[in-house]
Coordinates of C-alpha atoms in Angstrom, one line a residue:
M585 CA 0.0 0.0 0.0
T586 CA 1.4 3.4 -1.0
P587 CA 1.0 6.5 0.9
A588 CA -1.4 7.8 -1.8
E589 CA -3.5 4.6 -1.5
L590 CA -3.6 4.9 2.3
A591 CA -4.7 8.7 2.0
E592 CA -7.5 7.5 -0.3
A593 CA -8.5 5.0 2.3
V594 CA -8.6 7.7 5.0
L595 CA -10.7 9.9 2.8
A596 CA -13.1 7.0 2.0
A597 CA -13.4 6.3 5.8
A598 CA -14.3 10.0 6.3
H599 CA -17.0 9.7 3.5
A600 CA -18.5 6.7 5.3
V601 CA -18.4 8.4 8.7
F602 CA -20.2 11.5 7.3
A603 CA -22.8 9.4 5.6
D604 CA -23.5 7.4 8.9
R605 CA -23.8 10.6 11.0
E606 CA -25.5 12.6 8.2
L607 CA -22.9 15.3 8.3
D608 CA -22.4 17.8 5.5
R609 CA -20.3 16.1 2.9
S610 CA -19.3 19.4 1.4
A611 CA -16.8 19.9 4.2
L612 CA -14.8 17.0 2.9
P613 CA -11.7 17.9 0.9
G614 CA -11.1 16.6 -2.6
H615 CA -7.9 14.8 -1.3
T616 CA -6.0 14.3 1.8
T617 CA -2.4 13.2 2.7
V618 CA -0.6 11.0 5.3
E619 CA 2.8 11.6 6.7
R620 CA 5.5 9.6 8.3
P621 CA 5.8 10.2 12.0
R622 CA 9.2 11.4 13.2
N623 CA 9.1 8.8 15.9
P624 CA 8.7 5.3 14.3
E625 CA 7.1 4.1 17.6
H626 CA 4.0 6.3 16.6
G627 CA 3.3 4.0 13.6
D628 CA 4.0 3.8 9.9
Y629 CA 1.9 6.9 9.0
A630 CA 0.0 9.7 10.7
A631 CA -3.3 11.4 9.4
T632 CA -4.5 14.7 10.6
L633 CA -8.0 14.7 8.8
A634 CA -9.9 14.7 12.0
L635 CA -8.2 17.8 13.2
Q636 CA -8.8 19.5 9.9
L637 CA -12.6 18.7 9.8
S638 CA -13.6 19.0 13.4
K639 CA -14.5 22.7 13.4
K640 CA -16.4 22.5 10.1
V641 CA -18.7 19.8 11.3
G642 CA -18.9 20.8 15.0
L643 CA -17.5 17.6 16.5
P644 CA -14.5 17.3 18.9
P645 CA -11.5 16.1 17.0
R646 CA -10.9 13.1 19.1
E647 CA -14.6 11.9 18.7
L648 CA -14.1 12.4 14.9
A649 CA -10.7 10.6 15.0
A650 CA -12.5 7.6 16.9
A651 CA -15.1 7.3 14.2
L652 CA -12.5 7.4 11.4
A653 CA -10.3 4.9 13.3
A654 CA -13.2 2.5 13.6
E655 CA -13.9 2.7 9.9
L656 CA -10.2 2.3 9.0
A657 CA -9.7 -0.7 11.2
S658 CA -11.7 -2.8 8.8
T659 CA -9.7 -1.7 5.7
P660 CA -7.5 -4.5 4.1
G661 CA -3.9 -3.9 4.7
I662 CA -4.3 -1.8 7.9
K663 CA -3.0 -3.6 10.9
S664 CA -4.0 -1.0 13.5
V665 CA -5.1 2.6 14.1
E666 CA -4.5 4.4 17.3
I667 CA -5.7 8.0 18.3
A668 CA -3.1 10.2 19.7
G669 CA -2.9 13.7 21.1
P670 CA -5.8 16.0 20.1
G671 CA -6.9 13.8 17.3
F672 CA -4.0 12.4 15.3
L673 CA -4.5 9.0 13.6
N674 CA -1.5 6.8 13.9
I675 CA -1.7 3.9 11.4
R676 CA 0.2 0.8 11.1
L677 CA 0.2 -1.4 8.0
D678 CA 0.5 -5.2 8.0
A679 CA 3.6 -6.6 6.4
A680 CA 1.8 -7.8 3.2
A681 CA 0.3 -4.3 2.5
A682 CA 3.6 -2.6 3.2
G683 CA 5.6 -5.1 1.1
Q684 CA 3.3 -4.7 -1.9
L685 CA 5.1 -1.4 -2.5
A686 CA 8.3 -3.2 -3.7
R687 CA 6.4 -4.8 -6.5
A688 CA 4.5 -1.6 -7.4
I689 CA 7.9 0.2 -7.7
V690 CA 9.6 -2.4 -9.8
E691 CA 6.6 -2.6 -12.1
A692 CA 6.4 1.2 -12.4
G693 CA 10.0 1.5 -13.2
D694 CA 11.0 4.9 -14.5
E695 CA 7.5 6.3 -13.8
Y696 CA 7.7 5.7 -10.0
G697 CA 7.7 9.1 -8.4
R698 CA 6.1 10.9 -11.2
G699 CA 2.7 12.6 -10.7
D700 CA 0.2 15.1 -12.1
R701 CA 0.0 17.7 -9.4
L702 CA 1.1 20.5 -11.8
A703 CA -0.6 19.2 -14.8
G704 CA -2.1 21.9 -17.0
L705 CA 0.5 24.5 -15.9
K706 CA 2.9 25.9 -18.7
I707 CA 6.1 27.2 -17.2
N708 CA 8.9 29.1 -18.8
L709 CA 12.0 28.4 -16.8
E710 CA 15.0 30.7 -17.5
F711 CA 18.3 30.1 -15.9
V712 CA 22.1 30.6 -16.4
S713 CA 21.7 33.4 -19.1
A714 CA 25.4 34.4 -18.5
N715 CA 26.6 37.3 -20.7
P716 CA 28.6 35.9 -23.7
T717 CA 31.6 37.9 -22.6
G718 CA 33.4 35.1 -20.9
P719 CA 33.2 31.4 -19.9
V720 CA 30.4 30.3 -17.5
H721 CA 31.6 31.1 -14.0
I722 CA 30.8 29.0 -10.9
G723 CA 27.8 31.0 -9.9
G724 CA 26.2 30.3 -13.3
V725 CA 27.2 26.7 -13.0
R726 CA 25.0 26.4 -9.8
W727 CA 22.1 27.7 -11.7
A728 CA 22.8 25.2 -14.5
A729 CA 22.7 22.3 -12.0
V730 CA 19.8 23.6 -10.0
G731 CA 17.8 24.9 -13.0
D732 CA 18.1 21.7 -15.0
A733 CA 17.1 19.6 -12.0
L734 CA 14.2 21.9 -11.4
S735 CA 13.0 21.5 -15.0
R736 CA 13.1 17.6 -14.6
L737 CA 11.1 17.9 -11.3
L738 CA 8.5 20.2 -12.9
R739 CA 8.1 17.9 -15.8
A740 CA 7.9 14.8 -13.4
T741 CA 4.9 16.5 -11.7
G742 CA 3.0 17.2 -14.9
A743 CA 4.0 20.7 -15.8
E744 CA 4.7 21.6 -19.4
V745 CA 8.1 23.3 -19.1
G746 CA 10.1 25.4 -21.6
T747 CA 13.7 25.9 -20.6
E748 CA 15.3 29.1 -21.8
Y749 CA 18.7 30.8 -21.9
Y750 CA 18.5 34.6 -22.4
F751 CA 21.4 35.5 -24.6
N752 CA 22.5 39.1 -23.8
D753 CA 23.9 40.0 -27.2
A754 CA 23.1 43.8 -27.1
G755 CA 24.2 46.6 -24.8
S756 CA 27.3 48.1 -23.5
Q757 CA 28.9 44.9 -22.0
I758 CA 29.1 43.6 -25.6
D759 CA 30.7 46.8 -26.8
R760 CA 33.3 46.4 -24.0
F761 CA 33.9 42.8 -25.1
A762 CA 34.4 43.8 -28.7
R763 CA 36.8 46.5 -27.8
S764 CA 38.7 44.0 -25.6
L765 CA 39.0 41.6 -28.6
L766 CA 40.2 44.2 -30.9
A767 CA 42.8 45.4 -28.4
A768 CA 44.1 41.8 -28.0
A769 CA 44.3 41.3 -31.8
R770 CA 46.4 44.5 -32.0
N771 CA 48.5 43.4 -29.0
E772 CA 47.4 46.4 -27.1
P773 CA 46.4 46.6 -23.4
A774 CA 42.8 45.8 -22.6
P775 CA 40.6 48.9 -22.3
E776 CA 40.2 50.2 -18.7
D777 CA 36.5 48.8 -18.6
G778 CA 37.3 45.8 -20.7
Y779 CA 37.6 42.0 -20.1
G780 CA 40.9 40.2 -19.4
G781 CA 41.9 36.7 -19.3
A782 CA 43.6 34.4 -21.8
Y783 CA 40.3 33.5 -23.4
I784 CA 40.1 37.0 -24.9
A785 CA 43.4 36.5 -26.7
E786 CA 42.2 33.1 -27.8
I787 CA 39.0 34.4 -29.3
A788 CA 40.8 37.3 -30.9
E789 CA 43.1 35.0 -32.6
Q790 CA 40.1 32.8 -33.9
V791 CA 38.4 36.0 -35.2
T792 CA 41.5 37.1 -37.1
A793 CA 41.9 33.5 -38.5
R794 CA 38.4 33.7 -39.9
R795 CA 38.7 37.3 -41.1
P796 CA 42.3 38.0 -42.0
D797 CA 41.3 41.4 -43.3
V798 CA 39.8 42.7 -40.0
L799 CA 42.9 44.6 -38.7
A800 CA 43.0 46.6 -42.0
L801 CA 39.5 48.0 -41.3
D802 CA 38.8 51.2 -39.4
D803 CA 38.1 51.0 -35.8
A804 CA 34.3 51.0 -36.0
A805 CA 34.2 48.4 -38.7
A806 CA 36.8 46.2 -37.0
Q807 CA 35.0 46.4 -33.7
E808 CA 31.7 45.3 -35.3
V809 CA 33.4 42.4 -36.9
F810 CA 34.8 41.4 -33.5
R811 CA 31.5 41.9 -31.8
V812 CA 29.6 39.7 -34.2
E813 CA 32.2 37.0 -34.6
G814 CA 33.5 37.1 -31.0
V815 CA 30.1 36.8 -29.5
A816 CA 29.2 33.9 -31.8
L817 CA 32.4 32.0 -30.8
M818 CA 31.9 32.8 -27.1
F819 CA 28.4 31.6 -27.1
T820 CA 29.3 28.4 -29.0
E821 CA 31.7 27.7 -26.3
I822 CA 29.2 28.4 -23.5
K823 CA 26.7 26.1 -25.2
S824 CA 29.3 23.4 -25.6
S825 CA 30.5 23.5 -22.0
L826 CA 26.8 23.3 -20.8
R827 CA 26.1 20.5 -23.1
D828 CA 29.1 18.6 -21.6
F829 CA 27.6 19.3 -18.3
G830 CA 24.4 17.7 -19.4
V831 CA 22.3 20.9 -19.7
E832 CA 20.5 21.5 -22.9
F833 CA 17.9 24.4 -23.4
D834 CA 14.7 24.3 -25.4
T835 CA 15.2 27.9 -26.4
Y836 CA 18.2 30.2 -26.8
F837 CA 16.7 33.6 -26.9
N838 CA 18.7 36.6 -28.3
E839 CA 18.1 39.9 -26.8
K840 CA 19.1 41.6 -30.0
D841 CA 15.9 40.0 -31.5
L842 CA 13.7 42.0 -29.1
H843 CA 15.3 45.2 -30.7
D844 CA 15.2 44.0 -34.2
R845 CA 11.7 42.7 -34.2
G846 CA 10.3 45.9 -32.5
E847 CA 9.2 44.1 -29.4
L848 CA 10.4 47.0 -27.1
E849 CA 8.1 49.3 -29.0
H850 CA 5.3 46.7 -28.7
A851 CA 5.8 46.4 -24.9
L852 CA 5.8 50.2 -24.6
T853 CA 2.5 50.3 -26.5
R854 CA 0.9 47.7 -24.2
L855 CA 2.1 49.5 -21.0
R856 CA 0.8 52.8 -22.3
E857 CA -2.6 51.1 -23.0
Q858 CA -2.6 49.9 -19.4
G859 CA -2.0 53.6 -18.3
H860 CA 1.3 53.1 -16.5
L861 CA 3.6 55.2 -18.7
F862 CA 4.5 58.8 -18.5
D863 CA 7.0 61.1 -20.0
Y864 CA 9.3 63.3 -18.0
D865 CA 12.4 65.3 -18.9
G866 CA 12.4 63.8 -22.4
A867 CA 12.4 60.3 -21.2
T868 CA 9.7 57.5 -21.1
W869 CA 9.0 56.2 -17.5
L870 CA 7.1 53.2 -16.2
R871 CA 5.3 54.0 -13.0
T872 CA 6.2 50.9 -11.0
T873 CA 5.7 52.7 -7.7
D874 CA 2.0 52.1 -8.2
F875 CA 2.8 48.4 -7.4
G876 CA 5.3 48.7 -4.5
D877 CA 8.6 49.5 -6.4
D878 CA 10.8 51.9 -4.5
K879 CA 11.1 54.2 -7.5
D880 CA 9.7 54.5 -11.1
R881 CA 11.8 53.2 -13.9
V882 CA 13.1 54.7 -17.1
L883 CA 12.3 52.7 -20.2
R884 CA 13.7 55.0 -22.9
K885 CA 16.2 57.7 -22.2
S886 CA 16.0 61.3 -23.4
N887 CA 18.5 60.4 -26.1
G888 CA 16.3 57.7 -27.4
E889 CA 18.3 54.8 -26.1
W890 CA 16.5 51.8 -24.5
T891 CA 17.4 50.9 -21.0
Y892 CA 18.0 47.2 -19.8
F893 CA 14.7 47.3 -18.0
A894 CA 12.9 48.0 -21.2
A895 CA 14.3 44.8 -22.6
D896 CA 13.2 43.0 -19.5
C897 CA 9.7 44.3 -20.0
A898 CA 9.6 43.2 -23.6
Y899 CA 11.1 39.8 -22.8
Y900 CA 8.6 39.1 -20.0
L901 CA 5.7 40.1 -22.5
D902 CA 7.2 37.9 -25.2
K903 CA 7.1 34.8 -22.8
R904 CA 3.5 35.5 -21.7
E905 CA 2.4 36.0 -25.3
R906 CA 4.0 32.6 -26.2
G907 CA 1.4 31.1 -23.9
F908 CA 3.4 30.5 -20.6
D909 CA 1.2 30.7 -17.5
R910 CA 4.2 31.3 -15.2
V911 CA 7.6 32.9 -15.8
V912 CA 10.3 31.6 -13.6
I913 CA 13.7 33.4 -13.6
M914 CA 16.7 32.3 -11.8
L915 CA 19.1 35.2 -10.9
G916 CA 22.3 35.5 -8.9
A917 CA 22.7 37.1 -5.5
D918 CA 23.7 40.5 -7.0
H919 CA 20.2 40.7 -8.6
H920 CA 18.1 40.7 -5.4
G921 CA 17.1 44.3 -6.1
Y922 CA 15.4 43.2 -9.3
V923 CA 12.6 41.3 -7.6
G924 CA 10.5 44.4 -6.6
R925 CA 10.8 46.1 -10.0
M926 CA 10.1 42.9 -12.0
K927 CA 7.1 42.1 -9.9
A928 CA 5.8 45.7 -10.3
M929 CA 6.4 45.5 -14.1
A930 CA 4.3 42.3 -14.4
A931 CA 1.5 44.1 -12.5
C932 CA 1.8 47.0 -14.9
F933 CA 1.1 44.6 -17.8
G934 CA -2.2 43.7 -15.9
D935 CA -0.9 40.4 -14.6
D936 CA -1.1 39.1 -11.0
P937 CA 2.7 38.7 -10.3
E938 CA 2.1 36.2 -7.6
Q939 CA 0.7 33.9 -10.2
T940 CA 2.6 34.7 -13.3
L941 CA 6.2 35.7 -12.3
E942 CA 8.5 33.9 -9.9
I943 CA 12.1 35.1 -9.3
L944 CA 14.6 32.7 -7.5
I945 CA 17.7 34.2 -6.1
G946 CA 20.8 32.1 -5.7
Q947 CA 23.7 32.7 -3.3
L948 CA 27.4 32.5 -3.9
V949 CA 29.5 29.4 -4.5
N950 CA 33.2 28.9 -3.5
L951 CA 35.5 26.1 -4.6
V952 CA 37.8 25.4 -1.6
R953 CA 40.7 23.2 -0.8
D954 CA 41.9 22.8 2.8
G955 CA 39.4 25.5 3.7
A956 CA 40.8 28.2 1.5
P957 CA 39.1 29.4 -1.7
V958 CA 40.6 28.2 -4.9
R959 CA 41.4 30.5 -7.7
M960 CA 42.5 28.3 -10.5
S961 CA 41.4 29.5 -13.9
K962 CA 44.1 30.0 -16.3
R963 CA 41.8 31.3 -19.0
A964 CA 39.5 33.6 -17.0
G965 CA 41.9 35.2 -14.5
T966 CA 40.6 34.8 -11.0
V967 CA 37.2 33.5 -11.9
V968 CA 36.4 29.8 -11.3
T969 CA 34.7 28.4 -14.5
L970 CA 32.5 25.4 -15.2
E971 CA 35.4 23.7 -16.7
D972 CA 37.5 24.3 -13.6
L973 CA 34.8 22.8 -11.4
V974 CA 34.4 19.7 -13.7
D975 CA 38.1 19.2 -13.9
A976 CA 38.4 19.3 -10.1
I977 CA 35.6 16.9 -9.1
G978 CA 33.8 15.6 -12.2
V979 CA 30.4 16.3 -13.7
D980 CA 28.3 13.9 -11.4
A981 CA 29.8 15.4 -8.2
S982 CA 29.5 18.9 -9.5
R983 CA 25.9 18.6 -10.3
Y984 CA 25.1 16.7 -7.1
A985 CA 27.1 19.2 -4.9
L986 CA 25.4 22.3 -6.5
A987 CA 21.9 20.8 -6.3
R988 CA 22.3 19.4 -2.7
Y989 CA 21.9 22.7 -1.0
S990 CA 19.1 25.2 -0.8
S991 CA 19.9 27.8 -3.5
D992 CA 19.4 30.7 -1.1
S993 CA 22.4 29.5 0.9
P994 CA 26.0 30.1 0.2
I995 CA 28.0 27.0 -0.3
D996 CA 31.6 25.9 -0.3
I997 CA 32.6 23.0 -2.5
D998 CA 35.4 21.2 -0.9
I999 CA 37.5 19.5 -3.6
E1000 CA 39.0 16.9 -1.2
L1001 CA 35.5 15.8 0.1
W1002 CA 33.8 15.6 -3.4
T1003 CA 36.6 13.5 -4.9
R1004 CA 36.8 11.1 -2.0
A1005 CA 35.6 7.5 -2.5
T1006 CA 34.1 7.2 1.0
R1007 CA 30.7 7.4 2.7
D1008 CA 31.3 11.0 3.8
N1009 CA 31.3 12.1 0.1
P1010 CA 27.4 12.4 -0.4
V1011 CA 27.3 11.6 -4.1
Y1012 CA 29.7 8.6 -3.7
Y1013 CA 27.4 7.4 -0.8
V1014 CA 24.3 7.5 -3.0
Q1015 CA 25.9 6.1 -6.1
Y1016 CA 27.4 3.3 -4.2
V1017 CA 23.9 2.1 -3.4
A1018 CA 23.0 2.3 -7.0
A1019 CA 26.1 0.1 -7.8
R1020 CA 25.5 -2.3 -4.9
T1021 CA 21.9 -3.0 -5.8
A1022 CA 23.0 -3.7 -9.4
S1023 CA 25.7 -6.0 -8.1
V1024 CA 23.2 -7.8 -6.0
G1025 CA 21.1 -8.4 -9.1
R1026 CA 24.1 -9.8 -11.0
N1027 CA 25.2 -12.1 -8.2
A1028 CA 21.6 -13.3 -7.7
A1029 CA 21.4 -14.3 -11.4
E1030 CA 24.8 -16.3 -11.0
V1031 CA 23.2 -18.4 -8.2
G1032 CA 19.9 -18.8 -9.9
L1033 CA 17.9 -16.4 -7.8
T1034 CA 15.3 -14.5 -9.7
R1035 CA 12.4 -12.4 -8.5
G1036 CA 9.9 -14.7 -10.1
D1037 CA 6.6 -13.4 -11.4
A1038 CA 4.5 -10.8 -9.6
A1039 CA 1.9 -13.4 -8.7
S1040 CA 4.4 -15.5 -6.7
F1041 CA 5.8 -12.5 -4.8
R1042 CA 5.1 -12.9 -1.1
P1043 CA 5.3 -9.4 0.5
E1044 CA 4.2 -10.6 3.9
L1045 CA 7.6 -12.1 4.4
L1046 CA 9.2 -8.6 4.5
D1047 CA 8.5 -8.2 8.2
H1048 CA 12.0 -7.3 9.5
D1049 CA 12.3 -3.9 11.1
K1050 CA 15.0 -2.9 8.6
E1051 CA 12.8 -4.1 5.8
N1052 CA 9.9 -2.0 7.0
E1053 CA 12.2 1.0 7.4
L1054 CA 13.3 0.7 3.8
L1055 CA 9.8 0.3 2.5
K1056 CA 8.7 3.4 4.3
A1057 CA 11.6 5.3 2.9
L1058 CA 10.8 4.1 -0.6
A1059 CA 7.2 5.1 -0.1
E1060 CA 8.1 8.8 0.5
F1061 CA 9.7 9.3 -3.0
P1062 CA 6.6 10.5 -4.8
A1063 CA 5.8 13.1 -2.1
V1064 CA 9.4 14.3 -2.0
V1065 CA 9.4 14.8 -5.8
A1066 CA 6.1 16.7 -5.6
A1067 CA 7.3 19.0 -2.7
A1068 CA 10.7 19.6 -4.4
A1069 CA 8.9 20.8 -7.6
E1070 CA 6.3 22.9 -5.9
L1071 CA 8.8 24.6 -3.5
R1072 CA 11.5 24.8 -6.2
E1073 CA 13.9 22.9 -4.0
P1074 CA 15.7 20.1 -5.8
H1075 CA 17.9 19.6 -2.7
R1076 CA 15.0 17.8 -1.1
V1077 CA 15.7 15.0 -3.6
A1078 CA 19.4 14.8 -2.8
R1079 CA 18.7 14.7 1.0
F1080 CA 16.0 12.1 0.5
L1081 CA 18.5 9.9 -1.6
E1082 CA 21.1 10.0 1.2
D1083 CA 18.4 9.0 3.8
L1084 CA 17.4 6.2 1.5
A1085 CA 21.0 5.1 1.0
G1086 CA 21.3 4.8 4.8
A1087 CA 18.1 2.8 5.0
Y1088 CA 19.3 0.5 2.3
H1089 CA 22.7 -0.1 4.0
R1090 CA 21.0 -1.0 7.2
F1091 CA 18.7 -3.4 5.3
Y1092 CA 21.7 -5.0 3.5
D1093 CA 23.6 -5.4 6.7
N1094 CA 20.8 -7.0 8.6
C1095 CA 18.8 -9.0 5.9
R1096 CA 20.5 -11.5 3.8
I1097 CA 19.4 -11.3 0.2
L1098 CA 21.4 -14.0 -1.5
P1099 CA 21.4 -17.7 -0.2
R1100 CA 24.7 -18.9 1.4
G1101 CA 26.6 -21.8 -0.1
D1102 CA 24.3 -24.6 -1.0
E1103 CA 21.3 -23.1 0.8
A1104 CA 18.1 -23.5 -1.3
V1105 CA 16.5 -20.3 -2.7
T1106 CA 13.5 -19.5 -0.7
D1107 CA 10.5 -17.1 -1.1
L1108 CA 12.2 -14.7 1.4
H1109 CA 15.2 -14.4 -0.8
R1110 CA 13.0 -13.7 -3.7
A1111 CA 11.0 -11.1 -1.7
R1112 CA 14.1 -9.4 -0.6
L1113 CA 15.4 -9.3 -4.3
W1114 CA 12.2 -7.4 -5.1
L1115 CA 13.1 -5.0 -2.4
N1116 CA 16.6 -4.6 -3.6
D1117 CA 15.5 -3.9 -7.1
A1118 CA 12.9 -1.4 -5.9
T1119 CA 15.6 0.5 -4.2
R1120 CA 17.6 0.5 -7.4
V1121 CA 14.6 2.0 -9.3
V1122 CA 14.2 4.7 -6.8
I1123 CA 17.9 5.6 -6.6
A1124 CA 18.2 5.7 -10.3
N1125 CA 15.0 7.8 -10.7
G1126 CA 16.1 10.2 -8.0
L1127 CA 19.6 10.7 -9.4
R1128 CA 18.1 11.2 -12.9
L1129 CA 16.0 14.1 -11.6
L1130 CA 19.3 15.7 -10.5
G1131 CA 21.0 14.9 -13.8
V1132 CA 23.4 12.5 -12.1
S1133 CA 24.3 8.9 -13.3
A1134 CA 23.3 5.7 -11.4
P1135 CA 26.4 3.5 -12.0
E1136 CA 26.1 -0.2 -12.1
R1137 CA 29.7 -0.7 -11.1
M1138 CA 32.1 1.5 -9.0

């Protein structure tokens, strides 16, 4: 019996109680949930439905809980129901009902953990969006890992997701990049406000190889060549490094297209129609203070130039007009001040920003060795890049380490820890279970042990405490996936996997799966193999959501 099936049984019991007592059934919720108690002595699951309904129907919660308990006691698979505290229902399953989960997981395979809680929601998820003026630095890599994991989680809970990289190929930072390339090609010092690092010289060399005539052009023409060619080369490198990191985007959106297609003018027209634009001192302003911003924002300067915020407005409108119900944007810690103005901008378009716009802020990441920050990039000066991180600890460890922590917390990635083949390395600890479960399967086949068909599976034999503990951990996976998606917290999956790994190790150490020597294969061996294989499924599914491999050997 899964937690979802148990929750349905609790709700069915409530319907029966309401019918018997002629209570108003409109007070019943459409669905309910059950949770694992923190103390295993309190049962396998706890339900709070009596507490939720008591005021609505005018019954003391313990009286309502007693009625629900009496109804639930006759439900197949439920061993006992106890009333605790003000009206909690502590529920214990019999071994057969609990053990059935192993078969359900194996049969579901890749689908186990997926749900439809966000079905019907179309989400645009923008992340990384690093300027094409240098390699992806470690802060952007954090968003690559977290954003990609979040896209997988949202899809696993039924949402339609479009991932997007906003390519800032317009504006002053691109002009500085082009000037830096031109200076490097001429063997001149970088401009005072320009970009340094060996990668600038590398790209300048590639541009001159493509366009041998570029240095014979006048400054303006040469700078334009370096802008177009240099940005294209840099962005190709960014896309390649992200692809090697396991991150692909559905859409790469060019900021320049907003300008070329007249979308900034279109956004301006929409905002004027909404009555939130005003002209002052030759400039065009958006009255964002009407919706809580600390000051109004300029969209077009008095000299006719567009501001960055104007492009933000046009880009948001473009996403909404492409049919996305919710726009989710991941930004670095230095963008915290953007939240208020972006929310106000969405309101100026007539949207409810609490429903249509979500901005996630990520904190800083440091790569450390022996407790000291590492500055190791030879190509990008003192900046640690995606390639530096991968070279130091590998793709799997990088993705897991970056997704393992809440994105609103700064983190230090210890090179020594994340390359260690020991249990204190979290990704090794989890992947080791993936490999061990696969190894058990191979060894079982060698001694002639197979699970057998589903009809011959005897779940009631899985009655050891450590088997029960592992089954309860496996049962939590769908709820963890749903919560991680809804709360935008992929780290919940990583922490769940580590708990699950611990439960499996305790099961493995206490419950012999394979027969010893000439010992005959029994139904208990087969039942435990089902449980072993169910663990393999959940570990693999969880790691896949984080973009991390589930190795069969280590």
